[in-house]
Amino acid sequence: MIKENLELVSENIKRSCENSGRSPEDVTLIAVSKTKPVSALMEAYNCGCREFGENKVQELVEKYEAMPSDIRWHMIGHLQRNKVKYIVDKVFLIHSVDSLRLAEEISREAVKKQVEVSILIEINAAGEDTKYGVSPSEALPLIKEIAVLPGIHIKGLMTIAPYVENPEENRQYFELLRQLAVDISSKNIDNISMNVLSMGMTGDYMVAVEEGASYVRVGTGIFGERQYPI
Ligand SMILES: *Cc1c(COP(=O)(O)O)cnc(C)c1O
């Protein structure tokens, strides 16, 4: 099942690239494996998957230790400052930075462990009360403050679009994220780049790819529905 799902998602990404004149090499699929057992991750791994996304620190660390070492781990969930120390030397990219205090903690731990940490700034593109992330207008001032911190590198932006029936409704938010990255890039801030856009999930990744996503984060579409403890 996971194999077929991965093939379908990859095929869809390819088609969306063709539709929008993009190269499929410019889009990376992150298999979002939260709540799923290591056996399911291994199945995806054996199909060639090397990018995995988790949203909880403890789960990420456990799977990091259980899985092969050539995986790139993506922290995609809200990150508490007191847990930064457990993951700075394990993650390839932290997608969910939305405050100076969190960035300062990441910087501090990065310097301490002598690693360079890549991050994205999470944008609450639709202005939903329930979502983390900064508003589009808060992004530039925050980025200017983070840019000067040692050991931490801003690579681009991330957004979690609203849950919608029709993915076309989210096109506006993906466009907004791309435009925001272009605007910020034009400010030529030292020590940052805006090349990475992390956007699109199972329900809307094809639209996100058409709008320029470099990472799509797909969970259900690969591993099936998640069962949460009641
Ligand atoms: C769970 C999650 C996803 C994947 O969601 P699906 O709808 O299952 O594809 C993507 N991004 C984030 C931040 C998530 O927490």
mmCIF file of C-alpha atoms and ligand atoms in Angstrom:
data_model
loop_
_atom_site.group_PDB
_atom_site.id
_atom_site.type_symbol
_atom_site.label_atom_id
_atom_site.label_comp_id
_atom_site.label_asym_id
_atom_site.label_seq_id
_atom_site.Cartn_x
_atom_site.Cartn_y
_atom_site.Cartn_z
ATOM 1 C CA MET A 1 0.000 0.000 0.000
ATOM 2 C CA ILE A 2 2.744 2.479 0.983
ATOM 3 C CA LYS A 3 4.639 1.646 -2.197
ATOM 4 C CA GLU A 4 1.602 2.311 -4.400
ATOM 5 C CA ASN A 5 0.838 5.509 -2.497
ATOM 6 C CA LEU A 6 4.384 6.776 -2.920
ATOM 7 C CA GLU A 7 4.245 6.051 -6.632
ATOM 8 C CA LEU A 8 0.949 7.885 -6.969
ATOM 9 C CA VAL A 9 2.148 10.940 -5.035
ATOM 10 C CA SER A 10 5.388 11.082 -7.045
ATOM 11 C CA GLU A 11 3.415 10.781 -10.265
ATOM 12 C CA ASN A 12 1.107 13.603 -9.183
ATOM 13 C CA ILE A 13 4.070 15.808 -8.289
ATOM 14 C CA LYS A 14 5.574 15.138 -11.707
ATOM 15 C CA ARG A 15 2.321 16.049 -13.418
ATOM 16 C CA SER A 16 1.963 19.260 -11.410
ATOM 17 C CA CYS A 17 5.520 20.168 -12.400
ATOM 18 C CA GLU A 18 4.679 19.595 -16.046
ATOM 19 C CA ASN A 19 1.553 21.740 -15.692
ATOM 20 C CA SER A 20 3.566 24.621 -14.328
ATOM 21 C CA GLY A 21 6.811 24.315 -16.285
ATOM 22 C CA ARG A 22 8.842 23.206 -13.290
ATOM 23 C CA SER A 23 11.435 20.491 -12.968
ATOM 24 C CA PRO A 24 10.500 17.562 -10.697
ATOM 25 C CA GLU A 25 14.029 17.686 -9.239
ATOM 26 C CA ASP A 26 13.117 21.010 -7.662
ATOM 27 C CA VAL A 27 10.386 19.417 -5.554
ATOM 28 C CA THR A 28 11.183 17.154 -2.602
ATOM 29 C CA LEU A 29 8.586 14.915 -1.034
ATOM 30 C CA ILE A 30 8.686 14.674 2.752
ATOM 31 C CA ALA A 31 6.980 11.557 4.100
ATOM 32 C CA VAL A 32 5.166 12.778 7.210
ATOM 33 C CA SER A 33 5.350 9.748 9.475
ATOM 34 C CA LYS A 34 3.956 11.116 12.761
ATOM 35 C CA THR A 35 2.017 8.514 14.796
ATOM 36 C CA LYS A 36 3.159 5.745 12.412
ATOM 37 C CA PRO A 37 5.288 2.805 13.581
ATOM 38 C CA VAL A 38 8.909 2.332 12.528
ATOM 39 C CA SER A 39 7.816 -0.641 10.395
ATOM 40 C CA ALA A 40 5.781 1.725 8.209
ATOM 41 C CA LEU A 41 8.692 4.150 7.941
ATOM 42 C CA MET A 42 10.974 1.273 6.954
ATOM 43 C CA GLU A 43 8.556 0.302 4.233
ATOM 44 C CA ALA A 44 8.761 3.830 2.817
ATOM 45 C CA TYR A 45 12.533 3.795 3.294
ATOM 46 C CA ASN A 46 12.800 0.592 1.294
ATOM 47 C CA CYS A 47 10.902 2.310 -1.529
ATOM 48 C CA GLY A 48 13.633 4.945 -1.615
ATOM 49 C CA CYS A 49 12.231 7.539 0.784
ATOM 50 C CA ARG A 50 14.979 9.454 2.608
ATOM 51 C CA GLU A 51 13.089 12.542 3.824
ATOM 52 C CA PHE A 52 10.838 12.092 6.843
ATOM 53 C CA GLY A 53 8.812 14.660 8.748
ATOM 54 C CA GLU A 54 7.786 14.465 12.398
ATOM 55 C CA ASN A 55 5.935 16.956 14.580
ATOM 56 C CA LYS A 56 6.923 15.813 18.078
ATOM 57 C CA VAL A 57 10.415 15.933 19.524
ATOM 58 C CA GLN A 58 10.298 12.659 21.423
ATOM 59 C CA GLU A 59 8.879 10.742 18.495
ATOM 60 C CA LEU A 60 11.460 12.223 16.151
ATOM 61 C CA VAL A 61 14.307 11.254 18.451
ATOM 62 C CA GLU A 62 13.010 7.691 18.893
ATOM 63 C CA LYS A 63 12.629 7.178 15.169
ATOM 64 C CA TYR A 64 15.966 8.849 14.489
ATOM 65 C CA GLU A 65 17.592 6.237 16.673
ATOM 66 C CA ALA A 66 15.630 3.325 15.215
ATOM 67 C CA MET A 67 16.020 4.189 11.536
ATOM 68 C CA PRO A 68 19.039 4.143 9.167
ATOM 69 C CA SER A 69 21.403 7.100 9.382
ATOM 70 C CA ASP A 70 21.111 8.346 5.800
ATOM 71 C CA ILE A 71 17.705 9.932 6.446
ATOM 72 C CA ARG A 72 17.017 13.644 6.485
ATOM 73 C CA TRP A 73 14.740 14.427 9.382
ATOM 74 C CA HIS A 74 12.400 17.398 9.179
ATOM 75 C CA MET A 75 10.884 18.940 12.298
ATOM 76 C CA ILE A 76 7.541 20.241 11.051
ATOM 77 C CA GLY A 77 5.581 20.712 14.276
ATOM 78 C CA HIS A 78 5.462 23.398 16.933
ATOM 79 C CA LEU A 79 8.721 23.334 18.857
ATOM 80 C CA GLN A 80 9.044 24.194 22.536
ATOM 81 C CA ARG A 81 12.221 25.956 23.565
ATOM 82 C CA ASN A 82 13.058 23.465 26.298
ATOM 83 C CA LYS A 83 13.134 20.637 23.730
ATOM 84 C CA VAL A 84 15.390 22.294 21.167
ATOM 85 C CA LYS A 85 18.471 20.669 22.706
ATOM 86 C CA TYR A 86 17.261 17.170 21.852
ATOM 87 C CA ILE A 87 17.041 17.738 18.112
ATOM 88 C CA VAL A 88 19.449 20.457 16.877
ATOM 89 C CA ASP A 89 22.084 17.894 15.950
ATOM 90 C CA LYS A 90 19.582 15.445 14.442
ATOM 91 C CA VAL A 91 17.405 17.479 12.093
ATOM 92 C CA PHE A 92 18.143 18.513 8.542
ATOM 93 C CA LEU A 93 15.620 21.356 8.636
ATOM 94 C CA ILE A 94 13.318 22.912 11.245
ATOM 95 C CA HIS A 95 10.227 24.153 9.400
ATOM 96 C CA SER A 96 8.370 25.744 12.272
ATOM 97 C CA VAL A 97 10.253 28.736 13.674
ATOM 98 C CA ASP A 98 7.909 31.580 14.500
ATOM 99 C CA SER A 99 9.539 33.598 17.276
ATOM 100 C CA LEU A 100 12.825 35.261 18.110
ATOM 101 C CA ARG A 101 12.983 33.464 21.451
ATOM 102 C CA LEU A 102 12.766 30.067 19.764
ATOM 103 C CA ALA A 103 15.405 31.082 17.201
ATOM 104 C CA GLU A 104 17.680 32.314 19.992
ATOM 105 C CA GLU A 105 17.404 28.973 21.741
ATOM 106 C CA ILE A 106 18.170 27.096 18.514
ATOM 107 C CA SER A 107 21.173 29.383 17.965
ATOM 108 C CA ARG A 108 22.417 28.834 21.516
ATOM 109 C CA GLU A 109 22.181 25.051 21.242
ATOM 110 C CA ALA A 110 23.711 25.054 17.755
ATOM 111 C CA VAL A 111 26.742 26.950 18.996
ATOM 112 C CA LYS A 112 27.026 24.693 22.029
ATOM 113 C CA LYS A 113 26.911 21.515 19.914
ATOM 114 C CA GLN A 114 28.953 23.102 17.111
ATOM 115 C CA VAL A 115 26.399 22.456 14.386
ATOM 116 C CA GLU A 116 24.795 24.718 11.805
ATOM 117 C CA VAL A 117 21.011 24.546 11.866
ATOM 118 C CA SER A 118 18.807 25.336 8.880
ATOM 119 C CA ILE A 119 15.359 26.702 9.545
ATOM 120 C CA LEU A 120 12.253 28.010 7.837
ATOM 121 C CA ILE A 121 9.999 30.738 9.154
ATOM 122 C CA GLU A 122 6.429 29.523 9.648
ATOM 123 C CA ILE A 123 3.841 31.890 8.210
ATOM 124 C CA ASN A 124 0.189 31.843 9.217
ATOM 125 C CA ALA A 125 -0.872 32.765 5.701
ATOM 126 C CA ALA A 126 -4.629 32.566 6.231
ATOM 127 C CA GLY A 127 -4.557 34.335 9.610
ATOM 128 C CA GLU A 128 -6.219 31.418 11.404
ATOM 129 C CA ASP A 129 -6.455 31.783 15.202
ATOM 130 C CA THR A 130 -5.723 28.105 15.711
ATOM 131 C CA LYS A 131 -2.428 28.092 13.849
ATOM 132 C CA TYR A 132 1.109 28.883 14.885
ATOM 133 C CA GLY A 133 3.251 31.049 12.672
ATOM 134 C CA VAL A 134 3.734 34.765 12.197
ATOM 135 C CA SER A 135 1.577 36.964 10.025
ATOM 136 C CA PRO A 136 3.054 37.854 6.626
ATOM 137 C CA SER A 137 3.774 41.411 7.798
ATOM 138 C CA GLU A 138 5.703 40.192 10.862
ATOM 139 C CA ALA A 139 7.997 37.989 8.773
ATOM 140 C CA LEU A 140 10.535 40.566 7.589
ATOM 141 C CA PRO A 141 11.256 42.160 10.987
ATOM 142 C CA LEU A 142 11.575 38.701 12.577
ATOM 143 C CA ILE A 143 13.910 37.496 9.826
ATOM 144 C CA LYS A 144 16.142 40.558 10.250
ATOM 145 C CA GLU A 145 16.511 39.761 13.952
ATOM 146 C CA ILE A 146 17.211 36.057 13.434
ATOM 147 C CA ALA A 147 19.644 36.659 10.552
ATOM 148 C CA VAL A 148 22.367 37.950 12.893
ATOM 149 C CA LEU A 149 22.289 34.957 15.263
ATOM 150 C CA PRO A 150 25.197 32.480 15.031
ATOM 151 C CA GLY A 151 24.706 28.833 14.057
ATOM 152 C CA ILE A 152 21.275 29.299 12.520
ATOM 153 C CA HIS A 153 20.416 29.821 8.849
ATOM 154 C CA ILE A 154 17.099 30.880 7.405
ATOM 155 C CA LYS A 155 16.464 29.068 4.130
ATOM 156 C CA GLY A 156 12.899 30.097 3.353
ATOM 157 C CA LEU A 157 9.287 29.936 4.467
ATOM 158 C CA MET A 158 6.751 27.324 5.523
ATOM 159 C CA THR A 159 2.981 27.441 5.785
ATOM 160 C CA ILE A 160 0.174 25.132 6.822
ATOM 161 C CA ALA A 161 -2.826 26.048 4.715
ATOM 162 C CA PRO A 162 -6.393 25.714 6.053
ATOM 163 C CA TYR A 163 -8.232 22.439 5.821
ATOM 164 C CA VAL A 164 -10.454 22.788 2.753
ATOM 165 C CA GLU A 165 -12.540 20.513 0.539
ATOM 166 C CA ASN A 166 -11.353 22.127 -2.661
ATOM 167 C CA PRO A 167 -7.555 22.594 -2.826
ATOM 168 C CA GLU A 168 -7.990 25.509 -5.235
ATOM 169 C CA GLU A 169 -9.118 27.550 -2.225
ATOM 170 C CA ASN A 170 -5.574 27.322 -0.881
ATOM 171 C CA ARG A 171 -3.863 28.495 -4.054
ATOM 172 C CA GLN A 172 -4.015 32.088 -2.784
ATOM 173 C CA TYR A 173 -2.013 31.187 0.337
ATOM 174 C CA PHE A 174 0.678 29.366 -1.630
ATOM 175 C CA GLU A 175 0.921 32.350 -3.982
ATOM 176 C CA LEU A 176 1.176 34.622 -0.973
ATOM 177 C CA LEU A 177 4.047 32.574 0.461
ATOM 178 C CA ARG A 178 5.945 32.620 -2.838
ATOM 179 C CA GLN A 179 5.438 36.374 -3.229
ATOM 180 C CA LEU A 180 6.493 36.993 0.355
ATOM 181 C CA ALA A 181 9.710 35.040 -0.257
ATOM 182 C CA VAL A 182 10.404 37.135 -3.356
ATOM 183 C CA ASP A 183 9.806 40.372 -1.426
ATOM 184 C CA ILE A 184 12.061 39.332 1.454
ATOM 185 C CA SER A 185 14.728 38.093 -0.939
ATOM 186 C CA SER A 186 14.833 41.513 -2.613
ATOM 187 C CA LYS A 187 15.941 43.077 0.690
ATOM 188 C CA ASN A 188 19.313 41.311 0.379
ATOM 189 C CA ILE A 189 19.602 40.457 4.058
ATOM 190 C CA ASP A 190 22.984 38.938 4.920
ATOM 191 C CA ASN A 191 23.143 35.283 5.984
ATOM 192 C CA ILE A 192 19.660 34.299 4.775
ATOM 193 C CA SER A 193 18.173 32.846 1.606
ATOM 194 C CA MET A 194 14.572 32.481 0.499
ATOM 195 C CA ASN A 195 14.961 29.536 -1.854
ATOM 196 C CA VAL A 196 12.890 27.041 0.100
ATOM 197 C CA LEU A 197 9.099 26.981 0.246
ATOM 198 C CA SER A 198 7.597 24.229 2.399
ATOM 199 C CA MET A 199 3.928 24.060 1.508
ATOM 200 C CA GLY A 200 1.281 21.532 0.518
ATOM 201 C CA MET A 201 -0.086 18.492 2.346
ATOM 202 C CA THR A 202 -2.143 15.481 1.250
ATOM 203 C CA GLY A 203 -5.172 17.575 0.345
ATOM 204 C CA ASP A 204 -3.443 20.317 -1.592
ATOM 205 C CA TYR A 205 0.134 19.400 -2.537
ATOM 206 C CA MET A 206 -0.527 19.463 -6.266
ATOM 207 C CA VAL A 207 -1.686 23.080 -6.137
ATOM 208 C CA ALA A 208 1.285 23.907 -3.893
ATOM 209 C CA VAL A 209 3.708 22.422 -6.434
ATOM 210 C CA GLU A 210 2.120 24.489 -9.191
ATOM 211 C CA GLU A 211 2.696 27.559 -7.024
ATOM 212 C CA GLY A 212 6.358 26.814 -6.414
ATOM 213 C CA ALA A 213 6.656 24.447 -3.427
ATOM 214 C CA SER A 214 10.153 23.051 -2.922
ATOM 215 C CA TYR A 215 9.021 20.706 -0.138
ATOM 216 C CA VAL A 216 5.608 19.095 0.083
ATOM 217 C CA ARG A 217 4.725 17.378 3.372
ATOM 218 C CA VAL A 218 2.511 14.365 2.757
ATOM 219 C CA GLY A 219 1.334 12.055 5.538
ATOM 220 C CA THR A 220 -2.086 10.519 4.955
ATOM 221 C CA GLY A 221 -1.466 10.246 1.210
ATOM 222 C CA ILE A 222 1.481 7.936 1.885
ATOM 223 C CA PHE A 223 0.777 6.143 5.166
ATOM 224 C CA GLY A 224 -3.031 6.258 5.274
ATOM 225 C CA GLU A 225 -5.231 7.791 7.961
ATOM 226 C CA ARG A 226 -3.711 8.422 11.368
ATOM 227 C CA GLN A 227 -5.173 6.858 14.491
ATOM 228 C CA TYR A 228 -4.855 9.154 17.465
ATOM 229 C CA PRO A 229 -5.285 7.842 20.994
ATOM 230 C CA ILE A 230 -8.683 8.863 22.310
HETATM 231 C C1 LIG B 1 0.549 16.155 9.827
HETATM 232 C C2 LIG B 1 1.211 17.243 9.038
HETATM 233 C C3 LIG B 1 1.329 17.156 7.632
HETATM 234 C C4 LIG B 1 0.768 16.021 6.809
HETATM 235 O O1 LIG B 1 -0.626 16.061 6.791
HETATM 236 P P1 LIG B 1 -1.464 15.108 5.811
HETATM 237 O O2 LIG B 1 -2.727 15.843 5.588
HETATM 238 O O3 LIG B 1 -1.639 13.813 6.510
HETATM 239 O O4 LIG B 1 -0.683 14.958 4.548
HETATM 240 C C5 LIG B 1 1.990 18.186 6.990
HETATM 241 N N1 LIG B 1 2.512 19.240 7.658
HETATM 242 C C6 LIG B 1 2.405 19.347 8.994
HETATM 243 C C7 LIG B 1 3.009 20.532 9.662
HETATM 244 C C8 LIG B 1 1.752 18.362 9.723
HETATM 245 O O5 LIG B 1 1.669 18.491 11.053
#
